[in-house]
XYZ file of C-alpha atoms in Angstrom:
526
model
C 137.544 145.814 287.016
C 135.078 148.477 285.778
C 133.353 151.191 287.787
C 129.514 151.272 286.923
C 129.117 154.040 284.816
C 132.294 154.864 283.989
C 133.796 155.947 280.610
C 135.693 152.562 280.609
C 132.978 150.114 281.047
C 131.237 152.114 278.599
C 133.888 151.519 276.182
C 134.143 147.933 276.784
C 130.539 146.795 276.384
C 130.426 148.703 273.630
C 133.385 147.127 271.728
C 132.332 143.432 272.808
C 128.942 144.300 271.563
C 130.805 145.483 268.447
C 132.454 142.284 268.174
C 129.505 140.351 268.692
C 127.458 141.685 266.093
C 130.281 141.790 264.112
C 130.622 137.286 264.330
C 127.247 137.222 263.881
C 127.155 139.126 260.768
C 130.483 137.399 259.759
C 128.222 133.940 260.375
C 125.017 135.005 257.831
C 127.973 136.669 255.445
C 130.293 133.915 254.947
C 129.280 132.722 251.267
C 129.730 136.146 249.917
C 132.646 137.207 252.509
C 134.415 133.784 250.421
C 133.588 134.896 247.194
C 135.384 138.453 247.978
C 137.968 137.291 248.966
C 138.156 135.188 246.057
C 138.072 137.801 243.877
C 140.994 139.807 246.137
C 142.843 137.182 245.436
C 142.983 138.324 241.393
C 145.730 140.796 240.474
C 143.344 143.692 239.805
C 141.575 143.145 243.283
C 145.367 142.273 245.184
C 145.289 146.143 246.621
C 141.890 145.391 248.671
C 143.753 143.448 251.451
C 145.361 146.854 251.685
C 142.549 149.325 251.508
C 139.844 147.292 253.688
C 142.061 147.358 256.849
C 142.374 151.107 256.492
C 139.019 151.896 255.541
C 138.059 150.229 258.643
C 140.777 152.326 260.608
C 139.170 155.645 258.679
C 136.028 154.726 260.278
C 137.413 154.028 263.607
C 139.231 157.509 263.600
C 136.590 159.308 262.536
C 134.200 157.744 265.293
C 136.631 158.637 267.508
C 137.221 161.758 266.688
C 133.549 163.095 267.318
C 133.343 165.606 270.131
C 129.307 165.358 270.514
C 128.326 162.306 272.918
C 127.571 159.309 270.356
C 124.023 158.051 271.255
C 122.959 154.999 269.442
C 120.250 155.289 266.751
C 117.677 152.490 266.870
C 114.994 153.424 264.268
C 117.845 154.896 261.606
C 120.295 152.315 262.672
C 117.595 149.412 262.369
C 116.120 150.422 258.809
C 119.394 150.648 257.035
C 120.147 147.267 258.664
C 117.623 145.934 257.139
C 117.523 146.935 254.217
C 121.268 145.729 253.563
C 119.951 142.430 254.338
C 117.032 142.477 252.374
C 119.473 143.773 249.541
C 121.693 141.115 250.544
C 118.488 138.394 249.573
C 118.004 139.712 246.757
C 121.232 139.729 245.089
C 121.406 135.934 246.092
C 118.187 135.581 244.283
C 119.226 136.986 241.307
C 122.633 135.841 241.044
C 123.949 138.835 241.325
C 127.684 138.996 243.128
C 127.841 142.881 243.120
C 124.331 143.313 244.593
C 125.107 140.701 247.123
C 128.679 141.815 248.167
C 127.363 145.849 248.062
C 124.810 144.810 250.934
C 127.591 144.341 253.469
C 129.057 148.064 253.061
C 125.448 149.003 253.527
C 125.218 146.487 256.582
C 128.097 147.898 258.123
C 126.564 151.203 257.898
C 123.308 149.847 259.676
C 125.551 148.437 262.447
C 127.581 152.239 262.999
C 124.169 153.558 263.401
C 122.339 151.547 265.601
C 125.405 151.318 267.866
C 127.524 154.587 267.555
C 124.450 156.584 266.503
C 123.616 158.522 263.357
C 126.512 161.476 263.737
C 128.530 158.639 263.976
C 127.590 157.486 260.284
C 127.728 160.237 258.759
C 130.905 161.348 260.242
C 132.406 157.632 258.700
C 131.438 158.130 255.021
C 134.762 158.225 253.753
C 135.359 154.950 255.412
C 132.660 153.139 253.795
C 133.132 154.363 250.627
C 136.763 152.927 250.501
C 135.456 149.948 251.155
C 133.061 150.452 248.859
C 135.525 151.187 246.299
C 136.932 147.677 246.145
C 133.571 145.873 246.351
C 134.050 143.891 242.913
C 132.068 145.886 239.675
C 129.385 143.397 238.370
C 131.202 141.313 235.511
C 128.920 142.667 232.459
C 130.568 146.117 233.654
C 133.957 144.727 234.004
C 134.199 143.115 230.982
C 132.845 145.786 229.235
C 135.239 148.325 231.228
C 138.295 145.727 230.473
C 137.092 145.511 226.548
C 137.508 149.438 226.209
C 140.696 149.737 228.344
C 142.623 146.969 226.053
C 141.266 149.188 222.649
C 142.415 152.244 224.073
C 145.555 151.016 225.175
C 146.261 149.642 222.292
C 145.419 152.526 220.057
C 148.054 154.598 221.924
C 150.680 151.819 222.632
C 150.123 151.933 218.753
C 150.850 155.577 218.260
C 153.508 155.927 220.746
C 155.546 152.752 218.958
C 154.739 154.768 215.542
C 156.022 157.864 216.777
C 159.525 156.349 217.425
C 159.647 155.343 213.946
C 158.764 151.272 214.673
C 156.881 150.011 211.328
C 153.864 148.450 213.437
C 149.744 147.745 212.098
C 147.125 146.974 214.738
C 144.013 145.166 214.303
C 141.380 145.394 217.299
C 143.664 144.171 220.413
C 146.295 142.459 218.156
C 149.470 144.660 217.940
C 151.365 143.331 214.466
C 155.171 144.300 214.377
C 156.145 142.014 211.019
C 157.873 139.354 212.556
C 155.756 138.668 215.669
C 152.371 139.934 216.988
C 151.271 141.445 220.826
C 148.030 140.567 221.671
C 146.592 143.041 224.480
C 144.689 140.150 226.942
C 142.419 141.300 229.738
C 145.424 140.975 232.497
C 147.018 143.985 230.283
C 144.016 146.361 229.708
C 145.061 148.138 232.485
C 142.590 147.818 235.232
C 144.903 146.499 237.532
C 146.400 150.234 237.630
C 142.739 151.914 237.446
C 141.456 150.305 240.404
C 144.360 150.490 242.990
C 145.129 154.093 241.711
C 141.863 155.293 241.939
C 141.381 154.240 245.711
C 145.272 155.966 246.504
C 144.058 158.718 244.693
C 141.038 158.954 247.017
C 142.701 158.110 250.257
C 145.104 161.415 249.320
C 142.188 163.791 248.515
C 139.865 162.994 251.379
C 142.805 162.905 254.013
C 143.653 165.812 252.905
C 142.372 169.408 253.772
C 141.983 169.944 250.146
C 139.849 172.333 247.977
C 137.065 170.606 245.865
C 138.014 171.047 242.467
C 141.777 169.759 244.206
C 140.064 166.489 245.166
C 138.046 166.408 241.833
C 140.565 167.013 239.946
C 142.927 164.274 241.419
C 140.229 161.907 241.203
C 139.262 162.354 237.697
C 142.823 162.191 236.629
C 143.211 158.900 237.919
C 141.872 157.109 234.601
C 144.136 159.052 231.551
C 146.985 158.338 233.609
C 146.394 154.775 233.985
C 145.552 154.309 230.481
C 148.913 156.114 229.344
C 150.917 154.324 231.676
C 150.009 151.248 230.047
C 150.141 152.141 226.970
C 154.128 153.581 227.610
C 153.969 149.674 228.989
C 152.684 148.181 226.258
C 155.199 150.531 223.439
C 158.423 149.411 225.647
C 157.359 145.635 225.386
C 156.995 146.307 221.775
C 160.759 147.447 221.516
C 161.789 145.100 223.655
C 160.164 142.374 221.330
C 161.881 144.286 218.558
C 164.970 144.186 219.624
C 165.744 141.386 221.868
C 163.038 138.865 220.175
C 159.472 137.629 221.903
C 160.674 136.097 224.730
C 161.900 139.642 226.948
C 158.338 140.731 226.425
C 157.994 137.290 228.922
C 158.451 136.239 232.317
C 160.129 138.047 235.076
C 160.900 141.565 232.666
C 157.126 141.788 231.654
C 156.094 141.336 235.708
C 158.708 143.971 236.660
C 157.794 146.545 234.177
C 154.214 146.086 235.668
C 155.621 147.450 239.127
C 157.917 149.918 237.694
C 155.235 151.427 235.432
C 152.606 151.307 238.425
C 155.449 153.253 240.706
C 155.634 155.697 237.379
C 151.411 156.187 238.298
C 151.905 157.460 241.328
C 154.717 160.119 240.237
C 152.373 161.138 237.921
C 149.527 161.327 239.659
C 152.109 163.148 242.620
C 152.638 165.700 239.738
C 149.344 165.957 239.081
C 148.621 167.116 242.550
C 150.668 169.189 242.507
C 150.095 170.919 239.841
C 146.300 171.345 240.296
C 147.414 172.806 244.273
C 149.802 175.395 242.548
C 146.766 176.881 240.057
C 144.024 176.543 243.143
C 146.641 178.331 245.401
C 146.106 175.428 248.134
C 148.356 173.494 250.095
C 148.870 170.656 251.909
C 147.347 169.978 254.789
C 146.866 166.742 256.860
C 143.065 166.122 258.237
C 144.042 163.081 260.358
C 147.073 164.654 262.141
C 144.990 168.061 263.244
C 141.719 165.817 263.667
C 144.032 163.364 266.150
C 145.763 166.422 268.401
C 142.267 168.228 268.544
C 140.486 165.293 269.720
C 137.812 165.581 272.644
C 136.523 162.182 273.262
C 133.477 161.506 275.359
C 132.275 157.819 275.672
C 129.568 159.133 278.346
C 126.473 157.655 277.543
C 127.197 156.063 274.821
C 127.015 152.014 275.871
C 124.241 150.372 273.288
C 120.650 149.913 274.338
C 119.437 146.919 275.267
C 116.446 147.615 272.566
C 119.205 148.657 270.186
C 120.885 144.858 270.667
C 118.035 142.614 270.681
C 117.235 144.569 267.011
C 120.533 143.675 265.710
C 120.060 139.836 267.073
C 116.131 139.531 265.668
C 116.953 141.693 262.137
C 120.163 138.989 261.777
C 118.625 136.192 262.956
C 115.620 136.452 260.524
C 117.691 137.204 257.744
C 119.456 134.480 257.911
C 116.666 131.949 258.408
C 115.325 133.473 255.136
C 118.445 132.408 253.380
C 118.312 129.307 254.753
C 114.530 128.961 253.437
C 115.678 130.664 250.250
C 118.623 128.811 249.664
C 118.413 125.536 250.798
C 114.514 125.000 249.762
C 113.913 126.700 247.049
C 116.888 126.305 244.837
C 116.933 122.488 244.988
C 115.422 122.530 241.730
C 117.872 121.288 239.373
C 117.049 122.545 236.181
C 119.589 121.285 233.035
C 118.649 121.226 229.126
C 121.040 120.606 226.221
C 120.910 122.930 223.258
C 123.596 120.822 221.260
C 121.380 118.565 219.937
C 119.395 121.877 217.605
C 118.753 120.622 214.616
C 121.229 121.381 211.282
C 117.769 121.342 209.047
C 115.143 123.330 210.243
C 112.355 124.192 207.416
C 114.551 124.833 204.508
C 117.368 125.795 205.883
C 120.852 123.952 205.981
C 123.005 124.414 208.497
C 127.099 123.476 209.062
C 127.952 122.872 212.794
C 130.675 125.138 214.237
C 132.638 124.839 217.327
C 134.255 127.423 219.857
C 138.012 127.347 220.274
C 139.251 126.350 223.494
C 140.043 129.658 225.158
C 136.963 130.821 224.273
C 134.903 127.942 225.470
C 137.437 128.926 229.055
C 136.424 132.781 228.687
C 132.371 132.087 228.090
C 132.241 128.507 230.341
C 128.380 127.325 228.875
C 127.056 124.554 230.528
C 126.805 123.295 226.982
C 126.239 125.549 223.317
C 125.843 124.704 220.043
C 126.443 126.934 216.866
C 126.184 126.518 213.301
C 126.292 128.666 210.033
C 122.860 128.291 208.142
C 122.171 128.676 204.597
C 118.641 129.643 202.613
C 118.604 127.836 199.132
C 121.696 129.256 197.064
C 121.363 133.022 197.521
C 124.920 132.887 197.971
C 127.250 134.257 200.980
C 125.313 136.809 201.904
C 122.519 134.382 202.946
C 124.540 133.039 205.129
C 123.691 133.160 209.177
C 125.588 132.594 211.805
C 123.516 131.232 214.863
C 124.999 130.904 218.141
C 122.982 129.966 221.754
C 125.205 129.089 224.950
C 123.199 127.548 227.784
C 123.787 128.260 231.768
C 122.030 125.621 233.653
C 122.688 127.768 236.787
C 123.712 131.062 236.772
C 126.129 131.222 239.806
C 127.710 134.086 240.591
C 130.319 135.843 237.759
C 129.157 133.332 235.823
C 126.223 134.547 233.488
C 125.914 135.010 230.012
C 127.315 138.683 228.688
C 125.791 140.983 226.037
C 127.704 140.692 222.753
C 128.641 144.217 223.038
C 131.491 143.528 225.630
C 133.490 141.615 223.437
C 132.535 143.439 220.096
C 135.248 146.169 220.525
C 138.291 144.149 221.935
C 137.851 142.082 218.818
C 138.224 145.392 216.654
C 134.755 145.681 215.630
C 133.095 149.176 216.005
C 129.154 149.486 216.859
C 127.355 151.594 214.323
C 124.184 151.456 215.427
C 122.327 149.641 218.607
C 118.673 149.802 219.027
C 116.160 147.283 220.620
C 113.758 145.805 217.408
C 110.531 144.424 217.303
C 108.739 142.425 214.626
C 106.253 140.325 214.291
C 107.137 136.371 213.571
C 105.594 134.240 210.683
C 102.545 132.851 211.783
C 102.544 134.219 215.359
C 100.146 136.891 217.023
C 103.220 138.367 219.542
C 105.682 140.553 218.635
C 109.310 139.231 219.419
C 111.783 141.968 220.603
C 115.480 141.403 220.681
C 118.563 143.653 220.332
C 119.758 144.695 217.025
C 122.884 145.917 216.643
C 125.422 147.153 213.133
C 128.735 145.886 213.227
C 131.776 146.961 211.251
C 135.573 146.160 210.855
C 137.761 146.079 207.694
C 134.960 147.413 205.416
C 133.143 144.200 206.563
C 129.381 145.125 207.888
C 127.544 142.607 210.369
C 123.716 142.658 211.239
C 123.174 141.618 214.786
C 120.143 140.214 216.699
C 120.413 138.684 220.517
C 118.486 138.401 223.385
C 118.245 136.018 226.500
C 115.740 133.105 226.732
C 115.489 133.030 231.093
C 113.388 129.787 232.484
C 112.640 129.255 228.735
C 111.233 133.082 228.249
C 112.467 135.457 225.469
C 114.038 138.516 227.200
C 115.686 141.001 225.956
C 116.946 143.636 228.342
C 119.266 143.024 230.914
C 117.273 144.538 234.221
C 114.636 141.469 232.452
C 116.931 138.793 232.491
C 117.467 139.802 236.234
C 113.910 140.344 237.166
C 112.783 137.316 235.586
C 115.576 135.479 237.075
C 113.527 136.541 240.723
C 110.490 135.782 239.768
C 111.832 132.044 238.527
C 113.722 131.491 241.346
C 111.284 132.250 244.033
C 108.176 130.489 242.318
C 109.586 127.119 240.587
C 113.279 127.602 241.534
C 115.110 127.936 238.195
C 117.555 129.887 237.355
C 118.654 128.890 233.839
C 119.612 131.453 231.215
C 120.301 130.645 227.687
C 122.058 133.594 225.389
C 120.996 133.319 222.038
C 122.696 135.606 219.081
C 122.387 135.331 215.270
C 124.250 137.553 212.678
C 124.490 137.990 209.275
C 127.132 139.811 206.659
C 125.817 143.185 204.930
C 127.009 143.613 201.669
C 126.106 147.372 201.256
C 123.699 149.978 203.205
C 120.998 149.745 200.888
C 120.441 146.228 201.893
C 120.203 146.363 205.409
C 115.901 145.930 205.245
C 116.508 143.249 203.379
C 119.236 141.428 205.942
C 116.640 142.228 208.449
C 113.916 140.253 206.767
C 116.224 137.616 205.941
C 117.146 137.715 210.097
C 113.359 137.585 210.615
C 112.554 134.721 208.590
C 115.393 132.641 210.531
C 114.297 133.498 214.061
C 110.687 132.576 212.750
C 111.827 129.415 211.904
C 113.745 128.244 215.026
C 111.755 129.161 217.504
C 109.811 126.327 218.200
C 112.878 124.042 218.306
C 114.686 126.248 220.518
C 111.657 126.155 222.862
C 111.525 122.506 222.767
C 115.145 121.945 224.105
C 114.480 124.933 226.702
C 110.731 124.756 227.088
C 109.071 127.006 229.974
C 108.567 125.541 233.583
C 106.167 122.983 233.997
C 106.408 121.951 229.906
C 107.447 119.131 228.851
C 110.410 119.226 226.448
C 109.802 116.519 224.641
């Protein structure tokens, strides 16, 4: 069918090798492949089963379109194969859905190399990084990023209903217009215009033949015009409410506004573009369409290696033994402890049991929690402490305990001050370190301590909770993680030193029970 040595048959094996590397990959992939598409399947994701198929095109085009003879690159090709997979491990190890589903653009990149060659990789940058773009954020970054959206667009939805003269007071995310209230919920912070506008926005200013500071500019615009859009959302449902009653801020009118508002992004971000090519003196002119007329394509020596295949096949094949060894060996350790059962007396302290409302026992999904408001003697209400610890028994992916600081400002409070703390507890030769952290809404002042207990260890960074999470995992195969947060109200600013002694004296006093319900590996918790 094929002469030997023609451009044709050069073509072909390299496509089916393509292919085949491509299944195999697929194969050792498939866990985190499911959980991205998964997470496509959410509203703010939905555009990703848009831009994957043409960042894949991007990359084809632009492989296509080199004139130099692509030779495969085995050591360059190899090494960033590799180390995809490794990465890919290791974000298994740690839980970590980001790190994990981040690998495969890297893999991908490995696979252009050692096939197409290193020109070849480079030329497809764009590509990837479309691909790239959608790759879901890791969910401490998305919850903080959905946390400051909702404030912000609720600040100006506030202002803009204001400014047309509607009587309207907003506390945190709560919008209150007298005879009903908007609460701004995560699926209207906004993201779902961020995200899908920030990858158009890309496509136009690298498929363009556009100046930098065009392609900067268009890119960096992206954000203010999502948030404004949303809040011009947000301000119309509040008339709407106003005038027509609660439920035309419902059902099919709220969903259409959402694509007429997200039509009302592009136009601006069209006039935006414009506007920045009228003060740079540019113009428009299409990369793809010159690129694809201009074309010289050479598939002369260009069909893989045989050295460059059997790489691929060992680097895959021994990654994906190591997951099996990994995955299937080491985590059949099932590690569960219940924290419900702390005590309410502890030393002399007195303590009233609290519970979590349901959609915030659906928002935080512990394997089990307990919390409880403890009391010193009778030094009144400002001795009072509020102790919270949710337990994880296995921290699967987007499932892991959160800093406080994510939901702080969607609930209207403002951070004063944040600082990591050390002291040293009563009786103990260690010093304890856990994140402090000044609260404040309504003249009301909070002190703050949390911090992570991993494998029944007190951590309290984040890049600790993740490294000890590794080490746990690979030696005894846990991978339990307990958050643990206590607060207290300050009266005035003068007696924040004492708040913080009064803090200190609590955690002195329940750390040996907490350690007995979540004791380290190899203790016994009784």
């Amino acid at each position: 069918m094929f002469k030997l040595g023609s451009p044709q048959l050069a073509l072909f094996v390299r496509v089916v090798s393509s292919l085949a590397c491509a299944s195999l990959c697929f194969f050792i992939l498939r866990d985190e492949i499911n959980q991205l598409f998964s997470v496509w399947s959410k509203e703010e994701y939905g555009h990703a089963f848009i831009v994957v198929p043409l960042g894949f095109t991007w990359i084809a085009v632009s492989i296509l379109n080199e004139e130099s003879e692509r030779r495969p690159s085995l050591f360059l090709g190899s090494f960033v194969l590799a180390v995809g997979l490794v990465i890919n491990v290791l974000g298994g190890v740690v839980f970590s859905a980001w790190v994990s589903s981040f690998s495969i653009v890297i893999i991908i990149s490995g696979l252009i190399a050692t096939l197409f060659g290193s020109k070849s990789l480079f030329s497809s940058w764009k590509g990837l990084l479309l691909i790239a773009l959608v790759i879901p954020l890791p969910p401490q970054f998305m919850a903080l990023a959905t946390s400051q959206l909702q404030l912000a667009s609720s600040v100006l939805g506030t202002a803009i209903l204001q400014f047309v003269q509607i009587p309207v007071y907003r506390e945190g995310n709560i919008i209150d217009l007298g005879l009903l209230k908007l609460q701004v919920v995560e699926a209207c912070s906004g993201l779902n215009y961020v995200m899908p506008l920030f990858c158009f926005s890309f496509l136009v200013a690298f498929s363009l033949k556009l100046k930098a500071m065009v392609r900067i500019g268009v890119l960096i615009f992206t954000i203010p015009i999502a948030i404004f859009a949303n809040a011009l959302r947000i301000s119309l449902i509040g008339v709407t409410a106003t005038v027509w009653g609660k439920e035309a801020a419902e059902g099919l009118l709220h969903d259409l506004e959402g694509y007429a508002f997200f039509i009302l992004c592009l136009m601006m971000l069209a006039g935006c573009l414009w506007c920045l090519l009228r003060l740079s003196g540019d113009h428009f002119s299409a990369e793809w369409s010159r690129e694809w007329r201009g074309g010289r394509y050479s598939f002369r020596n260009t069909t893989p290696s045989v050295r460059a295949l059997i790489a691929i096949l060992l680097i895959l094949s021994g990654t994906y033994y190591v997951k099996i060894w990994l995955f299937e060996q080491r985590y059949s350790v099932e590690t569960s402890y219940d924290v419900s059962f702390f005590p309410l007396s502890i030393e002399s302290w007195r303590g009233i049991q609290r519970a979590l409302s349901p959609e915030e026992l659906n928002a935080l999904k512990p394997s089990n929690y307990f919390m409880a408001d403890y009391s010193y003697g009778s030094n009144g209400e400002n001795s009072i402490i509020n102790y919270y610890v949710a337990y994880y028994s296995n921290t699967q992916q987007y499932n892991v305990p959160h800093s406080p600081l994510v939901c702080l400002p969607g609930s209207g409070w403002g951070v004063d001050s944040m600082e990591s703390y050390s002291f040293t507890p009563k009786d103990a030769m260690f010093r304890f370190t856990v994140n402090r952290i000044i609260i404040e809404k309504n003249n009301t002042t909070l002190l703050v301590y949390y911090w992570w207990k991993v494998g029944g260890r007190d951590v309290a960074s984040t890049a600790g909770v993740k490294g000890r999470l590794l080490l746990d995992s690979i030696k005894s195969g846990r991978s339990d993680v307990a958050l643990v947060r206590v607060f207290i109200n300050v009266p005035n600013i003068q007696a924040v030193s004492d708040q913080d002694a009064v803090l200190e004296r609590f955690i002195s006093d329940i750390i040996q029970p907490l350690n007995k319900l979540i004791p380290l590996s190899g203790v016994d918790s009784n």
